[in-house]
Short mmCIF file of C-alpha atoms and ligand atoms in Angstrom, two decimals:
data_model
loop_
_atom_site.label_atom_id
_atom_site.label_comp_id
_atom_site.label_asym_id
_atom_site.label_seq_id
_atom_site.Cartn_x
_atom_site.Cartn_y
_atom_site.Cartn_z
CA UNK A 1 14.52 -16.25 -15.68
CA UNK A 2 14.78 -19.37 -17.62
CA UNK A 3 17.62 -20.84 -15.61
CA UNK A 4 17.32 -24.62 -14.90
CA UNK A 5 17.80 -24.59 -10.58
CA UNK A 6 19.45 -27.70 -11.40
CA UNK A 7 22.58 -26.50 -12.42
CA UNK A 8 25.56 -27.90 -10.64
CA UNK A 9 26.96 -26.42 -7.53
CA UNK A 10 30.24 -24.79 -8.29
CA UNK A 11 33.53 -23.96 -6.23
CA UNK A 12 35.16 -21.13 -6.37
CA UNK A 13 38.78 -19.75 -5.17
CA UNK A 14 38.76 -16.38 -4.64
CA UNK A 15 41.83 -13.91 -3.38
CA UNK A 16 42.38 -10.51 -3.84
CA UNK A 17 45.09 -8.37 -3.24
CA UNK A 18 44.28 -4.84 -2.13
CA UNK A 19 46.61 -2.42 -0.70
CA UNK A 20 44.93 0.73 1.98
CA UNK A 21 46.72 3.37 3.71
CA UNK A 22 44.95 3.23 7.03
CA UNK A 23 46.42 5.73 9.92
CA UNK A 24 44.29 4.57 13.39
CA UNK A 25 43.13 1.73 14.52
CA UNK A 26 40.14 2.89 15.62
CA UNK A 27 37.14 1.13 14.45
CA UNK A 28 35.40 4.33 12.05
CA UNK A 29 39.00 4.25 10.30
CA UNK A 30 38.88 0.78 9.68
CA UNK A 31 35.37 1.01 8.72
CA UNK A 32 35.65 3.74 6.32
CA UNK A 33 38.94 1.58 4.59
CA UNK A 34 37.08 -1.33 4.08
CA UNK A 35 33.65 0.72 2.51
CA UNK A 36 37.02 1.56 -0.02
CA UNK A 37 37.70 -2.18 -0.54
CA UNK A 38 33.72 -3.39 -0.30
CA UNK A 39 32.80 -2.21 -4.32
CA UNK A 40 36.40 -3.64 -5.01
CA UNK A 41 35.37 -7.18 -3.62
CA UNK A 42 31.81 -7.37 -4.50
CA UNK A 43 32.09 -6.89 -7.94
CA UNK A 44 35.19 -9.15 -8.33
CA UNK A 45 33.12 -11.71 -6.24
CA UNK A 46 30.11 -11.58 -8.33
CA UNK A 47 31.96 -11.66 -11.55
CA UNK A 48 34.16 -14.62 -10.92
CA UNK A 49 31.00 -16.65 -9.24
CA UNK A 50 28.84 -15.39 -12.96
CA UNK A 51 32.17 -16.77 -15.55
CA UNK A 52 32.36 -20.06 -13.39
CA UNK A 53 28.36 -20.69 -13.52
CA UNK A 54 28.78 -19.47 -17.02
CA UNK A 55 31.61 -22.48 -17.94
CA UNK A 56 29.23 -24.91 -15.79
CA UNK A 57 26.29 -23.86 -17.85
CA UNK A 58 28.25 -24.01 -21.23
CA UNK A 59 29.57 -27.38 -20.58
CA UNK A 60 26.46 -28.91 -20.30
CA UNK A 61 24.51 -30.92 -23.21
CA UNK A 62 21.77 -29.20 -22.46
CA UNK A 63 22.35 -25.91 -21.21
CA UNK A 64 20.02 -23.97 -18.43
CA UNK A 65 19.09 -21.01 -20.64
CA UNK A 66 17.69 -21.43 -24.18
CA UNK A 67 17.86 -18.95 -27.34
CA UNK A 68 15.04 -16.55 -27.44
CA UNK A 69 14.68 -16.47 -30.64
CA UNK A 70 14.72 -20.14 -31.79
CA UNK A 71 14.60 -21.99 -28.47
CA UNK A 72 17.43 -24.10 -29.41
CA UNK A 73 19.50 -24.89 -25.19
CA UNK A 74 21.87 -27.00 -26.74
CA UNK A 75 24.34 -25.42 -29.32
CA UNK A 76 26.23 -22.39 -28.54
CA UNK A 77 29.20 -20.49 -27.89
CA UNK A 78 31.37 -18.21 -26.11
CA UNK A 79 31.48 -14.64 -27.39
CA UNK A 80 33.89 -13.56 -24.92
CA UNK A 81 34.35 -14.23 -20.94
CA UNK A 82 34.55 -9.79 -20.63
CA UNK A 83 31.76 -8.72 -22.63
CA UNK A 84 29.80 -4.96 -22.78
CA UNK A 85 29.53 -3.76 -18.81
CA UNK A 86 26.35 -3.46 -17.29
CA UNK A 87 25.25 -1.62 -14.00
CA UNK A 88 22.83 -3.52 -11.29
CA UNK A 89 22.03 -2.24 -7.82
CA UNK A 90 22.39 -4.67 -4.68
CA UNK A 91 21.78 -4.30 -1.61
CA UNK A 92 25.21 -2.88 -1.03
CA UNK A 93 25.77 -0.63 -3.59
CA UNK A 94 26.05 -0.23 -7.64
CA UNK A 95 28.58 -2.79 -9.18
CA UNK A 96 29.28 -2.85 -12.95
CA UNK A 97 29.62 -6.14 -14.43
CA UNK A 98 30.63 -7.42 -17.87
CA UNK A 99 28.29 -9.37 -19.41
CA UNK A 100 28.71 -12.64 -20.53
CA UNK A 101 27.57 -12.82 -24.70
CA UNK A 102 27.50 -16.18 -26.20
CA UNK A 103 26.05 -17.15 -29.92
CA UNK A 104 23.19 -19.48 -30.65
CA UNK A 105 24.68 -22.08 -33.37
CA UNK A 106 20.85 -22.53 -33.80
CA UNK A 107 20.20 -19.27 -35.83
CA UNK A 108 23.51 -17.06 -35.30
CA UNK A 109 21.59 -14.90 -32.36
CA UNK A 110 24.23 -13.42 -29.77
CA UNK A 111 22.92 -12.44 -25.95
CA UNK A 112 23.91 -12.09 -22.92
CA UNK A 113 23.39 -15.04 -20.28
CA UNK A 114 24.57 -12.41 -17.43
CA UNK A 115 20.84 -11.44 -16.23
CA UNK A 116 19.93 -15.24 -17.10
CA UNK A 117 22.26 -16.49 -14.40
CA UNK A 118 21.26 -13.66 -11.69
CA UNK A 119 17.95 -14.24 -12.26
CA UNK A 120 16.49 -10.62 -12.98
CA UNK A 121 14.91 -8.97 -15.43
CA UNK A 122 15.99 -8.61 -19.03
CA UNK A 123 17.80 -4.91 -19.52
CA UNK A 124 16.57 -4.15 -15.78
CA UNK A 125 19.52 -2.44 -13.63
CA UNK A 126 17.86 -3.09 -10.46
CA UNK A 127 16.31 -6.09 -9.08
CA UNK A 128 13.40 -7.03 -7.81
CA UNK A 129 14.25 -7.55 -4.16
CA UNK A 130 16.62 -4.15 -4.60
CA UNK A 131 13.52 -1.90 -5.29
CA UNK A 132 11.27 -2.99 -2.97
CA UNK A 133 13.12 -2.83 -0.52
CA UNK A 134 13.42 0.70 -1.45
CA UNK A 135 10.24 1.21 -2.31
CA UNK A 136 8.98 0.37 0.72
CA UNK A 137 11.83 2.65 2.70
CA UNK A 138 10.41 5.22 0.86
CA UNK A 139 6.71 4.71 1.78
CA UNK A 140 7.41 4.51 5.52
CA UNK A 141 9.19 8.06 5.44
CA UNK A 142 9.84 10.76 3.12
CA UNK A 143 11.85 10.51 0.28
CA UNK A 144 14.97 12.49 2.45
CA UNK A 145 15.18 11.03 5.08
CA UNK A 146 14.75 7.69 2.99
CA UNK A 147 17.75 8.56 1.32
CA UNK A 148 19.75 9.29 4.77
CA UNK A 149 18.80 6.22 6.33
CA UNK A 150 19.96 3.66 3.12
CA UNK A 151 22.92 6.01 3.35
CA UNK A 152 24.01 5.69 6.90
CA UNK A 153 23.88 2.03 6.19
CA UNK A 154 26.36 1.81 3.06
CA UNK A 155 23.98 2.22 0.29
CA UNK A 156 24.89 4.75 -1.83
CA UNK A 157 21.31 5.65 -3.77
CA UNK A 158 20.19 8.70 -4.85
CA UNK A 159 15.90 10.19 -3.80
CA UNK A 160 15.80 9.73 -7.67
CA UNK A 161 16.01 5.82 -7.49
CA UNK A 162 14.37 5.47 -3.76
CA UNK A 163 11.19 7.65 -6.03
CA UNK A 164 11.51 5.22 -8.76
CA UNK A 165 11.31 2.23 -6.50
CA UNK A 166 8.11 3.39 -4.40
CA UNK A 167 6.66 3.57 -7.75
CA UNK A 168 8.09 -0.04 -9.39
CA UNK A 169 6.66 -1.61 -5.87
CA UNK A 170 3.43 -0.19 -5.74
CA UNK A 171 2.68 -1.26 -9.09
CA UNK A 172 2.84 -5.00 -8.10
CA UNK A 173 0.47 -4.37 -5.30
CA UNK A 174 -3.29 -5.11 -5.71
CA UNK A 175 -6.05 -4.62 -3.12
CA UNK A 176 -9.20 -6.98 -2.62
CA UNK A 177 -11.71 -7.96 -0.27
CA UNK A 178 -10.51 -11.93 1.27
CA UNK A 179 -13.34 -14.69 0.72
CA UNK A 180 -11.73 -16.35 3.89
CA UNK A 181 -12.13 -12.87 6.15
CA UNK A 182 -15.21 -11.31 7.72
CA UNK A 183 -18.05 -10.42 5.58
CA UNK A 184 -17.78 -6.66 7.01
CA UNK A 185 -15.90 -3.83 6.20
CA UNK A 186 -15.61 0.27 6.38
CA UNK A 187 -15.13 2.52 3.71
CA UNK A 188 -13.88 6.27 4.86
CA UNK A 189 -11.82 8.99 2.77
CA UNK A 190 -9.37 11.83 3.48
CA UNK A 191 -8.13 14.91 1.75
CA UNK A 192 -4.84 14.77 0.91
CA UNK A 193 -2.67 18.23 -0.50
CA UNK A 194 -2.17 17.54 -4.57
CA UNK A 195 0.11 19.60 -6.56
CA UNK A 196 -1.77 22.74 -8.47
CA UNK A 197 -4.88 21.72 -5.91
CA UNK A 198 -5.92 23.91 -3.35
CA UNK A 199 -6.13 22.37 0.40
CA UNK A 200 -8.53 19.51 0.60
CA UNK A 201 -8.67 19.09 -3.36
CA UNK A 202 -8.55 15.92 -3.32
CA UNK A 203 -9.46 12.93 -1.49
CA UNK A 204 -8.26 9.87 -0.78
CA UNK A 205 -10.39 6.78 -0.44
CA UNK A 206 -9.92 3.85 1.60
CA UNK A 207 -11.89 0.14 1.74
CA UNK A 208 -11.04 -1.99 4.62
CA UNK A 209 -12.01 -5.72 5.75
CA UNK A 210 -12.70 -6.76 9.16
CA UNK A 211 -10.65 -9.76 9.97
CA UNK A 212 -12.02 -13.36 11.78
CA UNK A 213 -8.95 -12.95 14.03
CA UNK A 214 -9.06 -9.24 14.89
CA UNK A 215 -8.32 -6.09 13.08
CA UNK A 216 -8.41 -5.08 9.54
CA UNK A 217 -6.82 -5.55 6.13
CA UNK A 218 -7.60 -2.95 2.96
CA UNK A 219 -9.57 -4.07 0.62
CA UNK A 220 -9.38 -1.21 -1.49
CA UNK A 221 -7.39 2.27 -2.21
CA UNK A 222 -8.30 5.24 -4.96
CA UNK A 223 -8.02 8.68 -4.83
CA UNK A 224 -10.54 10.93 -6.41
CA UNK A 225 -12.57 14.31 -5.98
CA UNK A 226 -14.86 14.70 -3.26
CA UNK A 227 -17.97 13.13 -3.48
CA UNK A 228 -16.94 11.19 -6.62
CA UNK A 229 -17.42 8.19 -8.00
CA UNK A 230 -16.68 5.42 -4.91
CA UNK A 231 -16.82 2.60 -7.90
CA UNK A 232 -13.01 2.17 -7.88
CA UNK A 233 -12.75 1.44 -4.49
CA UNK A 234 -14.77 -1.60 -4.70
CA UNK A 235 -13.50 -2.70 -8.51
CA UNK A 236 -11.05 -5.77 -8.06
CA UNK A 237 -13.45 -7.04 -5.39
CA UNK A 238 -16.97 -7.66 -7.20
CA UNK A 239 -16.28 -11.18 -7.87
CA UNK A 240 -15.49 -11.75 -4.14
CA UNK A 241 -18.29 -10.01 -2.74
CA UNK A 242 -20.54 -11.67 -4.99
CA UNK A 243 -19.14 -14.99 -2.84
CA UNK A 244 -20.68 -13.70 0.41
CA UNK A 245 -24.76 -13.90 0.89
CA UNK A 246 -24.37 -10.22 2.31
CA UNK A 247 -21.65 -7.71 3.06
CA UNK A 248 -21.73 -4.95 6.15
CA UNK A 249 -20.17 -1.86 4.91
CA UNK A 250 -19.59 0.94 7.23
CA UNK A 251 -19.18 4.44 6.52
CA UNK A 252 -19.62 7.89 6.31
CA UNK A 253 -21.22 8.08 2.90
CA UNK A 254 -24.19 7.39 1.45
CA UNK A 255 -25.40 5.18 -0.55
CA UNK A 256 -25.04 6.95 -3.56
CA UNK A 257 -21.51 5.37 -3.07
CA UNK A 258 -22.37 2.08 -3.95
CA UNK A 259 -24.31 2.99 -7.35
CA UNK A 260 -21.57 1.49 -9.32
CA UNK A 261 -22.79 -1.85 -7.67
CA UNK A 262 -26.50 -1.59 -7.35
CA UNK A 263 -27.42 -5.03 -8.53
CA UNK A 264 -24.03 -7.17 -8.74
CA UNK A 265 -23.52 -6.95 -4.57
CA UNK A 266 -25.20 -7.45 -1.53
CA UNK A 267 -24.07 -4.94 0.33
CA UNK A 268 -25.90 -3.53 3.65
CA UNK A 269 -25.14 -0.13 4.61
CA UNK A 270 -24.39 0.77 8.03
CA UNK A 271 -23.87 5.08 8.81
CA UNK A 272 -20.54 5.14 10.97
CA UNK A 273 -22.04 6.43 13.86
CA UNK A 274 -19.02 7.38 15.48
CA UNK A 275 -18.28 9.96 12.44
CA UNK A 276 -22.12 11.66 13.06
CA UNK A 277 -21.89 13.85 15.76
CA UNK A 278 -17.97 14.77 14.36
CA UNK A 279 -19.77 15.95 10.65
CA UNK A 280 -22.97 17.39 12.72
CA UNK A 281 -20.20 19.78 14.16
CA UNK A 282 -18.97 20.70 10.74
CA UNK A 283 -23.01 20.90 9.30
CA UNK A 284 -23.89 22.99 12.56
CA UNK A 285 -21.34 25.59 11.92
CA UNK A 286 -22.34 25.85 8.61
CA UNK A 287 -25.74 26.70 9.78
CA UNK A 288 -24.08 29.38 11.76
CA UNK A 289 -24.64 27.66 15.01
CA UNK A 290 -22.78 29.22 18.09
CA UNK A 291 -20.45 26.41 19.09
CA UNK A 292 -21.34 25.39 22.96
CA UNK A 293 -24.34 27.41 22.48
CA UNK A 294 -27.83 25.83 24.40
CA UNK A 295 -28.73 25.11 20.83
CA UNK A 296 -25.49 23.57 19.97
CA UNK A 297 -25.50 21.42 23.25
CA UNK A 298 -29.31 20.55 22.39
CA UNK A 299 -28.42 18.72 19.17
CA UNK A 300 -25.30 17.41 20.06
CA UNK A 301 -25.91 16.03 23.00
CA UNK A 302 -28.53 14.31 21.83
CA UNK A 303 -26.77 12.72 18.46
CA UNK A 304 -23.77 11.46 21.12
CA UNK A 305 -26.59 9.79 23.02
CA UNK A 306 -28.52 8.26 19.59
CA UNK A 307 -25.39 7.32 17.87
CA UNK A 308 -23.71 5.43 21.29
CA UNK A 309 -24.78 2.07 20.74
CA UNK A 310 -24.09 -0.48 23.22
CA UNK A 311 -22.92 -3.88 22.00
CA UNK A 312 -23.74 -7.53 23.21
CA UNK A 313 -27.65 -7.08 23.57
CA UNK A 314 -28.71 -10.03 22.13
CA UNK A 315 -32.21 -10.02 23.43
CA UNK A 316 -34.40 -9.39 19.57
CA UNK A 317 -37.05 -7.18 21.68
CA UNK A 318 -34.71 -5.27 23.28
CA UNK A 319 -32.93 -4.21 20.52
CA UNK A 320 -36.33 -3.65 18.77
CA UNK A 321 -37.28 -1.13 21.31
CA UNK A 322 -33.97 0.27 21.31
CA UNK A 323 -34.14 1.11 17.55
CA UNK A 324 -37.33 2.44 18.09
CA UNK A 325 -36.70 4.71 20.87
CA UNK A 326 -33.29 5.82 18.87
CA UNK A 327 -35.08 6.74 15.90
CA UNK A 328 -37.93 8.61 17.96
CA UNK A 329 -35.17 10.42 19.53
CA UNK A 330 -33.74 11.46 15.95
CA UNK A 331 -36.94 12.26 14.64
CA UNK A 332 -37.03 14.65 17.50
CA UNK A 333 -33.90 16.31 16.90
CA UNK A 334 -34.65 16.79 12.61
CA UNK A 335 -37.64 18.32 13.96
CA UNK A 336 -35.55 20.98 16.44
CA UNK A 337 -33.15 21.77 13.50
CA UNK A 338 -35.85 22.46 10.97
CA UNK A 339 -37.71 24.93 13.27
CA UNK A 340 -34.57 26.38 13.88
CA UNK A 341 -33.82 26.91 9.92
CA UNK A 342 -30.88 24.90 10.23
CA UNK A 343 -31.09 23.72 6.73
CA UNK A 344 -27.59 21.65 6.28
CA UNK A 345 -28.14 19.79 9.74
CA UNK A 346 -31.56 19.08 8.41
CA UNK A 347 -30.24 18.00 5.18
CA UNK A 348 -27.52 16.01 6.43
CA UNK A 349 -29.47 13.92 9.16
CA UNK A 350 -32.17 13.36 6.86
CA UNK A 351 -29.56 11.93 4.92
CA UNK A 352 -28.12 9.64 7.25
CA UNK A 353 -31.01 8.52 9.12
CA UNK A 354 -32.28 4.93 6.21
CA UNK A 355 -28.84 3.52 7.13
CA UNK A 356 -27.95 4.51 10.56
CA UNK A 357 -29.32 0.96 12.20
CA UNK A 358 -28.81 -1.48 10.02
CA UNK A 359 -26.02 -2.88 11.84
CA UNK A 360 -28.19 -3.03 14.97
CA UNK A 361 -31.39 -4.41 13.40
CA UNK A 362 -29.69 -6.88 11.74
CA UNK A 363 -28.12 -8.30 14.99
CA UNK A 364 -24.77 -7.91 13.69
CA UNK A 365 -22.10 -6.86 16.21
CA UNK A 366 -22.77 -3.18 17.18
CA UNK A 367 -19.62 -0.92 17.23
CA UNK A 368 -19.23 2.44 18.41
CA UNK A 369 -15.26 3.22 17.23
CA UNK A 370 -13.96 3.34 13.65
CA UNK A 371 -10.99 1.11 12.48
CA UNK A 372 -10.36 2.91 9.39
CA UNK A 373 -9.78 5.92 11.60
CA UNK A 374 -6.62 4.64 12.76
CA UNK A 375 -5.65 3.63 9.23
CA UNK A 376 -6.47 7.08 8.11
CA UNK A 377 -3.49 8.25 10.73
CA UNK A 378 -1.24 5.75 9.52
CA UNK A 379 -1.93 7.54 5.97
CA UNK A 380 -1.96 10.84 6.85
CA UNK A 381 1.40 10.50 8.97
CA UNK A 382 3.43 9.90 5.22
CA UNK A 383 0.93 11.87 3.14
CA UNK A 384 0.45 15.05 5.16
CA UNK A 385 4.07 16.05 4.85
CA UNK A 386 4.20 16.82 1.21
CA UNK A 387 2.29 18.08 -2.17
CA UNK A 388 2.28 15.16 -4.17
CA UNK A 389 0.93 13.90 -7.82
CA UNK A 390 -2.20 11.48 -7.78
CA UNK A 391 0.09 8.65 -8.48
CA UNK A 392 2.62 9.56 -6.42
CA UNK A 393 0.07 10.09 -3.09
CA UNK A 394 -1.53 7.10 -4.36
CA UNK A 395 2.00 4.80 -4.70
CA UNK A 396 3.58 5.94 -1.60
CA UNK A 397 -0.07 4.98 0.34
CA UNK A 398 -0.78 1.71 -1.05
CA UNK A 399 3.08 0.16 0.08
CA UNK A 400 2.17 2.01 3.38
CA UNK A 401 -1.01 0.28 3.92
CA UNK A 402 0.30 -2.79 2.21
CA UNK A 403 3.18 -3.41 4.97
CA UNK A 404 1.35 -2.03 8.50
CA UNK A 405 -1.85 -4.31 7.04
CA UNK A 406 -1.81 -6.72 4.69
CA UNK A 407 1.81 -8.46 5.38
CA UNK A 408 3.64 -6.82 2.79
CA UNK A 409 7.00 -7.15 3.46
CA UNK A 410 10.54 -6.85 1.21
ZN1 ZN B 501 18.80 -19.27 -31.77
#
């Protein structure tokens, strides 16, 4: 915050007198005293380190903070050493601080050097390294039993300001595809409970990137209506995927997801096979389809059977024949559905069927779980307990995902 890290190293003496009636030794008791003397000490500690850095500073030719108004860092002085008080959160609790004001000789302009010296924000009351820590308390659980944990441990915060810092935190976090991770991905979406919206109403959308060493990282976050736009999703990472000759993307869409990048991307669709014979379920009842009925079992077992793939056949002809037989097989089953009128089966494998093998023709490793599933969990474990706002469900989800995936950490 415009303070020169050169500054010389200070000493300073600090005693304090403090008198406590305590009546047992035990250790709660002495505890509970000394959370009395703790605010006492911390902002009497703080204040006497800000006034000596503040002389240190001030004696100096050329001082570690300059005017903002006229850049002068040479000419100024004291105001007074117990200026206006200010509030700022730490990690132990609120302390209120006076500010330090001194006056630019330059062009007569008075400030405070206080947040200068600390090192936070102009007019902000709680730091950086305050609110995300909170912010990312918040995100792991819900916003009450946030607030009971920070409070078991000596903070004394209200949900108010553990809400206010999921949402400070999650605006500094961006999501992107990596140029230096795999060229592969999976894009999936869930419905999450908005306010005003009945069950389902919404849905929230998730992009993640295979790693080279294992596992995934998100790529991307939104949350929009169902069967919307995908576009967002893949927004901040055009310019990377543009880097790679060709990009895998697995899901349960179809390609009418990608339309916002027809043209800009190379991106190679690959069906999730291990969703099909889950949403064939869904499509069958809709058809009216007795579950476990011979017909059920029919289709069913024969979509489990088409969409099992089995990896590490490298042999071209092989895989060749297994396409071939695998699409046979399908063709089969679209065939049993239609004569039996079920039109949304029909409709839905028809659907599906252009992208199911890419992955497979394209010799490009074969997988028959999802890893976006398990993010999905991870999601749904915060997001399923509550009604939330977009922005909210959106916030709380992307410091989530940032900290179990992408090394977030505060
Ligand atoms: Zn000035």
């Amino acid at each position: 915050m415009g303070v020169n890290p050169r500054i010389n190293s200070i000493t300073i003496e600090f005693s304090c007198q403090f008198s406590v009636e305590i009546r047992d030794s035990s250790l709660a008791t002495i505890l509970i005293a000394f959370s009395k003397l703790l605010p006492q000490i911390l902002t009497d500690f703080i204040q006497k380190v800000l006034v000596g850095f503040g002389e240190s500073a001030m004696g100096q030719t050329r001082k570690p903070f300059c005017c903002d108004k006229c850049g002068n860092n040479k000419e100024f002085i004291w105001k007074t050493r117990h200026g206006k008080e200010t509030n700022i959160l730490t990690v132990f609790q609120w302390v209120r601080l006076q500010q330090l004001p001194v006056q630019c000789k330059g062009c007569g302009h008075k400030f405070y050097i206080t947040r200068k010296l600390l090192r936070i924000e102009p007019m902000k009351r709680i730091p950086a390294e305050v609110y995300r820590k909170l912010g990312l308390v918040g995100s792991l659980t819900t916003y009450r039993v946030a607030k009971k944990i920070v409070n078991m441990f000596g903070w004394t915060v209200d949900k108010m300001t553990i809400w206010k810092s999921v949402q400070k935190t999650a605006r500094e976090i961006d999501f992107k595809v990596d140029s230096k991770e795999l060229p592969q991905g999976e894009a999936d979406g869930t419905g999450i409970g908005i306010k005003g919206i009945a069950k389902r109403g919404k849905e929230l959308k998730v992009f993640v990137q295979y790693k080279s060493g294992g596992g995934v990282r998100i790529a991307g976050l939104d949350i929009g209506n169902y069967n919307s736009a995908w576009d967002k999703l893949f927004e901040n990472s055009v310019e990377v995927l543009k880097g790679f000759k060709r990009f895998l993307l697995i899901t349960d869409g179809d390609s009418s997801i990608l339309e916002g990048l027809k043209g800009k991307v190379k991106i190679l669709m690959q069906r999730c096979l291990w969703h099909i014979p889950y949403q064939a379920k869904y499509v069958l009842w809709q058809d009216g389809v007795k579950h476990r009925s011979s017909e059920w079992l029919q289709v069913m077992s024969e979509l489990m059977e088409i969409c099992a793939i089995r990896p590490f056949v490298d042999c071209q002809k092989t895989i060749e024949k297994m396409i071939e037989s695998k699409r046979k097989r399908l063709e089969e089953v679209i065939k049993y559905c239609l004569e039996k009128g079920y039109t949304h089966t029909v409709a839905y494998l028809e659907n599906a069927k252009p992208d199911m093998f890419t992955a497979i023709e394209k010799r490009l490793t074969g997988k028959t779980t999802s890893k976006v599933e398990r993010v999905m969990r991870t999601v749904n474990m915060r997001v399923n307990v509550s009604k939330w706002s977009t922005a909210g469900a959106l916030n709380v989800t992307k410091i989530r995902l940032a900290y179990y995936y992408n090394g977030f950490d505060a």
